[in-house]
Structures are given as structure tokens and as C-alpha cells.
Short mmCIF file of C-alpha atoms in Angstrom, two decimals:
data_model
loop_
_atom_site.label_atom_id
_atom_site.label_comp_id
_atom_site.label_asym_id
_atom_site.label_seq_id
_atom_site.Cartn_x
_atom_site.Cartn_y
_atom_site.Cartn_z
CA UNK T 1 3.61 20.12 -3.79
CA UNK T 2 2.76 17.61 -1.06
CA UNK T 3 1.71 19.12 2.07
CA UNK T 4 2.50 18.45 5.57
CA UNK T 5 -0.40 18.66 8.35
CA UNK T 6 2.09 20.52 10.91
CA UNK T 7 2.13 23.17 8.44
CA UNK T 8 -1.22 24.15 9.02
CA UNK T 9 -2.68 27.06 11.33
CA UNK T 10 -3.57 25.28 14.63
CA UNK T 11 -6.50 27.72 15.11
CA UNK T 12 -8.66 26.62 12.20
CA UNK T 13 -9.52 23.13 11.31
CA UNK T 14 -7.87 23.10 7.86
CA UNK T 15 -8.73 21.53 4.35
CA UNK T 16 -7.89 17.91 4.14
CA UNK T 17 -7.63 16.65 0.65
CA UNK T 18 -6.71 13.24 1.26
CA UNK T 19 -4.54 10.43 2.19
CA UNK T 20 -1.29 8.78 0.81
CA UNK T 21 -1.56 5.21 2.39
CA UNK T 22 1.88 2.88 1.96
CA UNK T 23 1.07 -0.62 0.64
CA UNK T 24 2.89 -3.27 3.22
CA UNK T 25 2.63 -1.69 6.42
CA UNK T 26 -0.29 -2.85 8.38
CA UNK T 27 -1.32 0.83 10.34
CA UNK T 28 2.42 1.93 11.27
CA UNK T 29 6.35 1.24 10.39
CA UNK T 30 7.98 -1.70 11.79
CA UNK T 31 9.83 0.90 13.92
CA UNK T 32 6.98 3.42 14.26
CA UNK T 33 6.03 6.26 12.40
CA UNK T 34 8.62 8.90 12.59
CA UNK T 35 8.81 12.33 11.34
CA UNK T 36 8.32 12.06 7.72
CA UNK T 37 8.89 9.05 7.55
CA UNK T 38 5.35 7.26 7.89
CA UNK T 39 2.77 4.57 6.83
CA UNK T 40 0.76 7.02 5.94
CA UNK T 41 0.34 10.72 4.99
CA UNK T 42 -2.64 13.33 5.28
CA UNK T 43 -2.25 15.88 2.55
CA UNK T 44 -3.95 19.64 3.83
CA UNK T 45 -4.49 23.01 2.34
CA UNK T 46 -1.53 25.01 2.70
CA UNK T 47 -2.04 28.56 3.98
CA UNK T 48 -0.12 29.34 1.29
CA UNK T 49 -0.09 27.84 -2.27
CA UNK T 50 3.52 26.82 -3.35
CA UNK T 51 3.03 25.48 -6.52
CA UNK T 52 5.45 25.83 -8.95
CA UNK T 53 4.85 26.61 -12.68
CA UNK T 54 7.74 25.80 -15.37
CA UNK T 55 9.99 28.28 -17.24
CA UNK T 56 13.52 27.35 -18.44
CA UNK T 57 15.18 24.42 -19.32
CA UNK T 58 18.76 23.64 -18.36
CA UNK T 59 20.78 20.51 -18.48
CA UNK T 60 22.64 20.52 -14.59
CA UNK T 61 26.01 18.97 -13.46
CA UNK T 62 25.62 15.43 -12.32
CA UNK T 63 23.96 14.29 -9.51
CA UNK T 64 27.22 13.46 -7.49
CA UNK T 65 28.97 17.34 -8.33
CA UNK T 66 25.60 18.56 -6.89
CA UNK T 67 25.56 17.27 -3.62
CA UNK T 68 22.12 16.41 -3.35
CA UNK T 69 21.25 14.29 -0.90
CA UNK T 70 17.94 11.25 -0.81
CA UNK T 71 15.94 12.55 1.52
CA UNK T 72 17.29 15.40 3.40
CA UNK T 73 15.99 18.32 0.64
CA UNK T 74 13.79 21.32 2.63
CA UNK T 75 11.29 20.40 -1.13
CA UNK T 76 10.78 17.10 0.05
CA UNK T 77 7.70 16.85 1.86
CA UNK T 78 7.25 12.78 2.63
CA UNK T 79 9.75 10.09 2.49
CA UNK T 80 9.10 7.33 0.63
CA UNK T 81 11.24 4.15 1.79
CA UNK T 82 11.15 0.74 -0.06
CA UNK T 83 8.57 -1.90 0.94
CA UNK T 84 10.36 -5.00 2.49
CA UNK T 85 7.39 -7.59 2.38
CA UNK T 86 6.85 -9.06 5.66
CA UNK T 87 9.04 -6.35 6.95
CA UNK T 88 5.84 -5.88 10.01
CA UNK T 89 8.30 -8.22 11.73
CA UNK T 90 11.32 -7.62 10.74
CA UNK T 91 13.01 -4.29 11.95
CA UNK T 92 15.86 -4.68 9.52
CA UNK T 93 15.01 -2.98 6.94
CA UNK T 94 16.70 0.22 5.77
CA UNK T 95 19.97 -1.18 4.73
CA UNK T 96 17.99 -2.11 1.32
CA UNK T 97 19.15 -0.48 -1.53
CA UNK T 98 16.80 1.79 -2.54
CA UNK T 99 15.04 2.12 -6.46
CA UNK T 100 13.43 4.85 -5.64
CA UNK T 101 13.65 8.48 -7.19
CA UNK T 102 14.93 10.99 -4.03
CA UNK T 103 12.85 13.41 -5.95
CA UNK T 104 9.77 10.38 -6.97
CA UNK T 105 6.67 12.68 -7.96
CA UNK T 106 4.46 15.80 -6.75
CA UNK T 107 0.87 15.84 -6.34
CA UNK T 108 -0.43 19.18 -7.13
CA UNK T 109 -4.32 19.71 -5.44
CA UNK T 110 -6.85 22.58 -6.36
CA UNK T 111 -7.42 24.62 -3.74
CA UNK T 112 -11.02 24.81 -4.41
CA UNK T 113 -13.56 22.27 -4.50
CA UNK T 114 -13.56 19.54 -5.13
CA UNK T 115 -9.73 19.42 -4.33
CA UNK T 116 -8.72 17.73 -7.47
CA UNK T 117 -5.56 15.72 -7.20
CA UNK T 118 -2.94 15.72 -10.35
CA UNK T 119 0.48 13.47 -10.08
CA UNK T 120 3.34 14.41 -11.91
CA UNK T 121 6.65 12.78 -12.00
CA UNK T 122 9.53 13.98 -10.75
CA UNK T 123 10.35 16.52 -7.94
CA UNK T 124 12.20 20.07 -7.32
CA UNK T 125 15.63 19.78 -6.20
CA UNK T 126 16.76 22.73 -3.37
CA UNK T 127 16.78 25.15 -6.59
CA UNK T 128 12.95 24.27 -7.36
CA UNK T 129 14.04 22.96 -10.68
CA UNK T 130 12.72 19.60 -11.70
CA UNK T 131 15.32 16.82 -11.04
CA UNK T 132 15.57 13.97 -13.42
CA UNK T 133 18.56 11.20 -13.41
CA UNK T 134 21.06 11.09 -15.89
CA UNK T 135 19.60 8.20 -17.55
CA UNK T 136 16.41 9.43 -17.23
CA UNK T 137 14.02 9.54 -21.03
CA UNK T 138 13.36 13.35 -22.12
CA UNK T 139 12.38 14.44 -24.85
CA UNK T 140 10.97 18.07 -26.24
CA UNK T 141 7.24 18.12 -27.11
CA UNK T 142 5.41 19.69 -30.29
CA UNK T 143 4.69 22.84 -28.30
CA UNK T 144 8.26 23.61 -27.53
CA UNK T 145 8.32 22.12 -23.79
CA UNK T 146 10.49 19.31 -22.01
CA UNK T 147 8.66 16.45 -20.81
CA UNK T 148 10.17 13.07 -19.43
CA UNK T 149 10.38 10.60 -17.15
CA UNK T 150 12.01 9.35 -14.07
CA UNK T 151 14.88 6.67 -14.27
CA UNK T 152 12.38 3.83 -13.19
CA UNK T 153 9.35 5.51 -13.81
CA UNK T 154 6.06 6.20 -12.05
CA UNK T 155 3.49 4.21 -12.48
CA UNK T 156 -0.07 5.14 -11.67
CA UNK T 157 -3.43 2.53 -11.82
CA UNK T 158 -7.03 3.84 -11.31
CA UNK T 159 -9.56 1.39 -10.18
CA UNK T 160 -13.09 1.23 -12.16
CA UNK T 161 -16.03 1.84 -10.12
CA UNK T 162 -14.03 4.04 -8.12
CA UNK T 163 -12.65 2.25 -4.24
CA UNK T 164 -16.11 0.38 -3.30
CA UNK T 165 -16.91 -2.98 -3.30
CA UNK T 166 -17.93 -3.17 -6.69
CA UNK T 167 -13.87 -2.10 -7.52
CA UNK T 168 -12.26 -3.80 -11.15
CA UNK T 169 -8.77 -3.16 -11.51
CA UNK T 170 -7.71 -0.73 -14.17
CA UNK T 171 -4.51 -0.45 -16.31
CA UNK T 172 -1.11 0.49 -15.33
CA UNK T 173 0.05 4.08 -17.14
CA UNK T 174 3.29 6.06 -16.57
CA UNK T 175 2.79 9.41 -15.59
CA UNK T 176 5.57 11.98 -17.46
CA UNK T 177 6.89 15.29 -15.56
CA UNK T 178 4.32 17.26 -17.63
CA UNK T 179 1.34 14.84 -16.47
CA UNK T 180 0.86 13.15 -19.36
CA UNK T 181 0.04 9.39 -19.67
CA UNK T 182 1.86 6.66 -21.54
CA UNK T 183 1.52 2.69 -21.85
CA UNK T 184 4.48 1.02 -20.25
CA UNK T 185 7.97 1.05 -21.24
CA UNK T 186 9.39 -2.36 -21.83
CA UNK T 187 11.03 -2.42 -18.63
CA UNK T 188 11.14 0.19 -15.95
CA UNK T 189 14.42 2.04 -17.11
CA UNK T 190 13.73 1.64 -20.85
CA UNK T 191 15.02 4.79 -22.88
CA UNK T 192 12.18 4.22 -25.37
CA UNK T 193 9.04 5.27 -23.90
CA UNK T 194 5.24 4.52 -24.50
CA UNK T 195 2.84 5.23 -26.33
CA UNK T 196 0.96 8.59 -25.41
CA UNK T 197 -2.84 7.89 -24.13
CA UNK T 198 -4.51 10.92 -24.87
CA UNK T 199 -8.25 10.09 -23.38
CA UNK T 200 -6.73 9.17 -20.16
CA UNK T 201 -5.50 12.10 -17.79
CA UNK T 202 -2.82 12.22 -14.37
CA UNK T 203 -6.09 12.90 -12.54
CA UNK T 204 -5.81 11.00 -8.99
CA UNK T 205 -9.50 9.44 -8.04
CA UNK T 206 -10.08 7.74 -4.54
CA UNK T 207 -8.33 4.34 -5.29
CA UNK T 208 -5.76 5.17 -7.04
CA UNK T 209 -2.66 3.19 -6.73
CA UNK T 210 0.70 4.99 -7.58
CA UNK T 211 4.07 2.93 -7.85
CA UNK T 212 7.37 4.59 -7.10
CA UNK T 213 9.43 1.25 -8.07
CA UNK T 214 10.26 0.12 -4.33
CA UNK T 215 6.52 1.40 -2.99
CA UNK T 216 3.05 1.27 -3.97
CA UNK T 217 0.91 4.25 -2.62
CA UNK T 218 -2.97 4.12 -2.24
CA UNK T 219 -4.53 7.45 -2.85
CA UNK T 220 -7.79 7.80 -0.73
CA UNK T 221 -9.74 10.89 -0.67
CA UNK T 222 -11.14 12.53 2.00
CA UNK T 223 -14.32 11.90 0.50
CA UNK T 224 -13.43 8.29 0.12
CA UNK T 225 -12.14 7.96 3.55
CA UNK T 226 -15.49 9.53 5.58
CA UNK T 227 -17.17 6.20 3.85
CA UNK T 228 -14.20 3.63 4.87
CA UNK T 229 -14.52 1.68 8.02
CA UNK T 230 -12.52 3.45 11.11
CA UNK T 231 -10.27 1.62 13.26
CA UNK T 232 -13.36 1.79 15.94
CA UNK T 233 -15.11 0.02 13.70
CA UNK T 234 -12.23 -2.63 13.25
CA UNK T 235 -11.92 -2.45 17.09
CA UNK T 236 -15.31 -3.52 17.57
CA UNK T 237 -15.50 -6.23 14.41
CA UNK T 238 -12.26 -7.71 16.67
CA UNK T 239 -14.40 -7.74 19.72
CA UNK T 240 -17.36 -9.11 18.40
CA UNK T 241 -15.29 -11.81 16.68
CA UNK T 242 -13.77 -12.76 20.18
CA UNK T 243 -16.72 -12.18 21.78
CA UNK T 244 -18.22 -15.16 20.53
CA UNK T 245 -15.94 -17.32 21.44
CA UNK T 246 -14.68 -19.42 19.01
CA UNK T 247 -12.76 -22.29 20.11
CA UNK T 248 -10.21 -24.89 19.02
CA UNK T 249 -11.93 -27.94 17.52
CA UNK T 250 -8.59 -30.30 18.92
CA UNK T 251 -7.76 -28.38 21.83
CA UNK T 252 -10.93 -27.28 22.97
CA UNK T 253 -9.87 -24.18 24.07
CA UNK T 254 -11.12 -20.48 23.24
CA UNK T 255 -9.27 -18.10 20.65
CA UNK T 256 -8.99 -14.67 20.74
CA UNK T 257 -7.57 -12.14 18.26
CA UNK T 258 -5.13 -9.84 20.28
CA UNK T 259 -5.26 -6.24 20.45
CA UNK T 260 -4.72 -3.85 17.85
CA UNK T 261 -1.28 -2.30 18.93
CA UNK T 262 -0.02 -6.48 19.50
CA UNK T 263 0.25 -7.26 15.93
CA UNK T 264 3.83 -8.70 15.27
CA UNK T 265 3.68 -11.11 18.72
CA UNK T 266 2.17 -14.58 18.18
CA UNK T 267 -0.33 -14.66 21.00
CA UNK T 268 -1.34 -17.64 23.18
CA UNK T 269 -4.68 -17.29 22.12
CA UNK T 270 -4.12 -16.20 18.47
CA UNK T 271 -5.97 -18.41 16.19
CA UNK T 272 -4.26 -20.06 13.20
CA UNK T 273 -5.64 -21.47 10.14
CA UNK T 274 -4.97 -24.41 7.63
CA UNK T 275 -4.78 -22.01 4.61
CA UNK T 276 -5.76 -25.28 2.05
CA UNK T 277 -9.46 -25.33 3.81
CA UNK T 278 -9.57 -22.57 5.87
CA UNK T 279 -10.47 -24.91 9.28
CA UNK T 280 -9.25 -22.28 11.96
CA UNK T 281 -7.74 -23.67 14.96
CA UNK T 282 -5.01 -22.83 18.31
CA UNK T 283 -1.69 -23.44 17.92
CA UNK T 284 -1.06 -26.82 17.95
CA UNK T 285 2.37 -28.93 17.72
CA UNK T 286 2.60 -32.53 17.17
CA UNK T 287 3.59 -35.13 14.60
CA UNK T 288 6.82 -35.38 12.98
CA UNK T 289 9.81 -33.07 12.69
CA UNK T 290 8.23 -31.41 9.21
CA UNK T 291 5.27 -30.35 10.91
CA UNK T 292 6.95 -28.67 14.08
CA UNK T 293 9.28 -26.85 11.42
CA UNK T 294 6.47 -25.14 9.84
CA UNK T 295 6.32 -27.25 6.72
CA UNK T 296 3.16 -28.18 5.18
CA UNK T 297 0.73 -29.98 7.83
CA UNK T 298 -2.49 -32.18 7.66
CA UNK T 299 -5.93 -30.58 8.81
CA UNK T 300 -7.22 -32.69 12.02
CA UNK T 301 -10.86 -31.66 10.64
CA UNK T 302 -10.71 -32.51 7.21
CA UNK T 303 -7.17 -34.17 6.50
CA UNK T 304 -6.32 -31.68 4.01
CA UNK T 305 -2.35 -30.76 3.39
CA UNK T 306 -0.81 -27.39 2.87
CA UNK T 307 0.32 -24.40 5.12
CA UNK T 308 -0.18 -23.67 8.89
CA UNK T 309 -0.25 -20.00 9.86
CA UNK T 310 -1.57 -17.44 12.51
CA UNK T 311 -3.72 -14.97 11.91
CA UNK T 312 -3.42 -11.53 12.21
CA UNK T 313 -6.25 -8.79 11.71
CA UNK T 314 -5.64 -6.24 8.80
CA UNK T 315 -5.40 -3.24 11.23
CA UNK T 316 -5.17 -0.14 8.25
CA UNK T 317 -8.90 0.75 7.49
CA UNK T 318 -7.40 2.21 4.27
CA UNK T 319 -7.38 -0.88 2.12
CA UNK T 320 -10.88 -1.69 2.87
CA UNK T 321 -13.42 -0.96 -0.16
CA UNK T 322 -16.52 -2.15 2.61
CA UNK T 323 -17.17 -2.16 6.23
CA UNK T 324 -17.95 -5.80 5.88
CA UNK T 325 -17.22 -8.19 9.13
CA UNK T 326 -13.36 -10.31 8.99
CA UNK T 327 -14.41 -13.25 7.36
CA UNK T 328 -11.30 -13.86 5.01
CA UNK T 329 -7.86 -14.48 5.35
CA UNK T 330 -5.04 -13.48 2.54
CA UNK T 331 -2.30 -16.60 1.95
CA UNK T 332 0.15 -17.05 2.85
CA UNK T 333 0.41 -14.46 5.02
CA UNK T 334 -2.80 -14.67 7.13
CA UNK T 335 -4.28 -11.14 7.31
CA UNK T 336 -7.93 -11.26 8.24
CA UNK T 337 -10.11 -8.31 6.83
CA UNK T 338 -13.82 -8.47 4.82
CA UNK T 339 -14.42 -10.94 2.18
CA UNK T 340 -14.95 -8.28 -0.55
CA UNK T 341 -11.49 -6.40 0.06
CA UNK T 342 -9.64 -9.99 -0.43
CA UNK T 343 -11.39 -10.26 -3.40
CA UNK T 344 -10.25 -6.65 -5.02
CA UNK T 345 -7.05 -7.31 -3.84
CA UNK T 346 -6.26 -10.26 -4.90
CA UNK T 347 -6.93 -9.17 -8.90
CA UNK T 348 -4.79 -6.02 -8.12
CA UNK T 349 -1.72 -7.25 -10.67
CA UNK T 350 0.95 -4.87 -8.37
CA UNK T 351 4.49 -4.13 -10.25
CA UNK T 352 7.30 -6.44 -8.76
CA UNK T 353 11.04 -5.32 -9.91
CA UNK T 354 11.49 -4.39 -13.21
CA UNK T 355 8.82 -5.77 -15.71
CA UNK T 356 6.84 -8.16 -13.39
CA UNK T 357 3.56 -8.06 -11.87
CA UNK T 358 2.06 -9.74 -9.15
CA UNK T 359 -0.77 -9.40 -6.65
CA UNK T 360 -0.11 -9.17 -3.01
CA UNK T 361 -1.66 -8.39 0.32
CA UNK T 362 -1.74 -4.96 1.32
CA UNK T 363 -1.15 -5.24 4.72
CA UNK T 364 2.14 -6.98 4.29
CA UNK T 365 3.26 -6.97 0.86
CA UNK T 366 3.88 -10.86 0.48
CA UNK T 367 2.99 -12.21 -2.94
CA UNK T 368 -0.47 -14.20 -2.74
CA UNK T 369 -0.54 -18.01 -2.95
CA UNK T 370 -2.97 -20.49 -3.65
CA UNK T 371 -5.62 -20.73 -6.46
CA UNK T 372 -7.41 -17.32 -6.02
CA UNK T 373 -4.68 -15.82 -3.17
CA UNK T 374 -7.32 -15.78 -0.22
CA UNK T 375 -9.48 -18.37 1.85
CA UNK T 376 -12.88 -18.21 3.97
CA UNK T 377 -12.12 -18.85 7.22
CA UNK T 378 -14.20 -21.60 9.51
CA UNK T 379 -14.74 -21.43 13.37
CA UNK T 380 -15.99 -23.66 15.16
CA UNK T 381 -18.10 -22.09 18.02
CA UNK T 382 -18.15 -23.16 21.48
CA UNK T 383 -19.28 -26.05 22.51
CA UNK T 384 -21.54 -25.34 25.61
#
């Protein structure tokens, strides 16, 4: 199962298997990472293995009678809450009715190199029994084992070409309790399971996406993370852009990206962009009431009309497919990262609701808009 980092022996550097990063959070939860609720979870080798093997199958009493809590059970290492698009700037995110199963999935890592990680649907209750809801699809396999799916399903997508600048989206599949791979059901909670895909496995690879119907996680291996830009690198890129002293072509004031820590308060020097053309300005407020109310506005440089939004640096390094400079922004949220990173995420159809998919910004989970979902930024250099 999952292995929280605090259980490792402090005197010896623990073996790190990888990290799970929750899409939609730009480096931390809106109210800060606390306890088992975080925007990313590191999986380390436990001092003692705690994998559980299948044994007898029995039908338990109803979930209500079992008095099972959603996230207080001791076998649960990590608590993942539903992601609300744009919740970085909205602290009122806990009132949403969760669609994530209380025991959503298990990840089991081999304790010896290459530390292969495998994912399984459903988890264990306090009696170490696999727990499935009453409405979950269940069946007996040809060898007499029981298998099943969680009510809303655990979906996995493995990218093609790994998690690199050459990555391409893979195909979404559903994973069963026993780790078998199936094509998707007609809707998330349909009773009829999809077709078994025998040539594919439940083995996670660097860049695999796990969707729990309410939150999507990105799996990064320790090896993959070692090639990913660090927060220090992103900070250096931020300082490099600011050192070039980009200017507002209208107000001629110098623009600067705010520090990584101030990623939800619009700063006075904050760069803004017209999303239809990519021209970067400082904030200016003139014209009619529609412009002031945040409706579509006309770019003073090229007269194209479209949304006008502040730019924010993408601070979660694990989402970057390369270490390129922050030259492009997702539309309509304005999160800035490398060109290859925007191109990759704009191609990924992320599950949304019970039967739709759409591309979204990994930093805030907003659905992408416009022709390609991102835009190249056009900065004005200093005039002196």
C-alpha cells in the first residue's frame, strides 16, 4: 500500500519510489498542505512490508452499519479530496459532496529495483478487508477469484514515449480490484464492465495519470523526477524573465512575475495578457464598463478582442515535461510554463463528471479554451 514518509527510519536515507501529484494545485493546497491532505505525496520504502494478499470473500453488512469513516481509517495513508477548478484562489472548497471512494485505490511498490509500482482499485477497511460499495460491479473470475470495480471507477492513462518532451497521450483504461485492465464503461458507475484488455497491465510508469472521479493524480517515478526541473530552476527562470525588465507597451512600466509564494494575489507589477494574441501588458483599466468588468477587451497593440487575464507562473515542477523557459500560457487561466509543457497538457483528455473528457490546465484544473488551449507570450523589451 501507500507508504507515508514519516514512517521511515530517520538515521538512514529511505528509498523513494516516486510521488503522486494532484492535478489542479500549483504546488500546495489553497489553505496549505496539512497532515495527510497534501497536493503531492511521496512514496517511500517502508521499514517493513505491509502488502495484503487475497483470501476469503464474504458479503459484509451495509456500509452504514459498519460505521466506516471517509478518511479516518488507519489503513488510509493519504487523503485526496475533490479538486475544484480554480480553487487556488478560493478557500471554500471543502463543502463539495465528494465523489471519491473512501477506499479509492491501492498502489503496491516492489521493494527491490526497479521498484515497479502497480495500481489496484479499492482499498482495505480497518479489518484489512477489501471494501467495495453496494453498487459496485463484482464478478467471479475463471480461476475462482472475485474481482470488481469501485462504484465510480479508477481510471489510468499511460502516456506514450514516457513523460518527456516527446510524450503523447495514451488511452484511458479502468483498473479492477485484482489489477486487471478494462476498456471504459459507458458511464463511470454503469454496472456493465468494459472489455478486458489483456495486452496491457496495471503497472504505473513515469507520467501515468490516475483518475479517482473527483481528483486526478500524476505518478512520477523517482527516476523521472530526477530529470525534472526543480523549484530552484523555476525560480531562476522567473528571475531571468524579470531581469530582462519586460515593459507594458502602453504604460511603459516594468513588469515582474511575483515570487512563487505569492501565487494567488495579483501584484502591482503583475504581467497581464490578451489571450487571443498573446501581447503582454501591465494592468490598465480604461474604456467602457464591459472592459472594466472583465469582459472581452481589445488589445491596444493589434486590436484583437478577447479575454484579458493576469499571468501566473506554474510552480509545480512535477507537471513540466522539460526544463524550457516559461514562454507560453494556458488559456483562459493564464498559468505560464514551457512551450512543450503547454502543448502536452493541451492534448490530454482528462475525465470530467461521469462521461465527458476535456483538456485542463494541470496547475488549476480549469478547462482549456481557444483554438489550442494555450498561447505564445509576446513581451515588450525595455525601451532604454
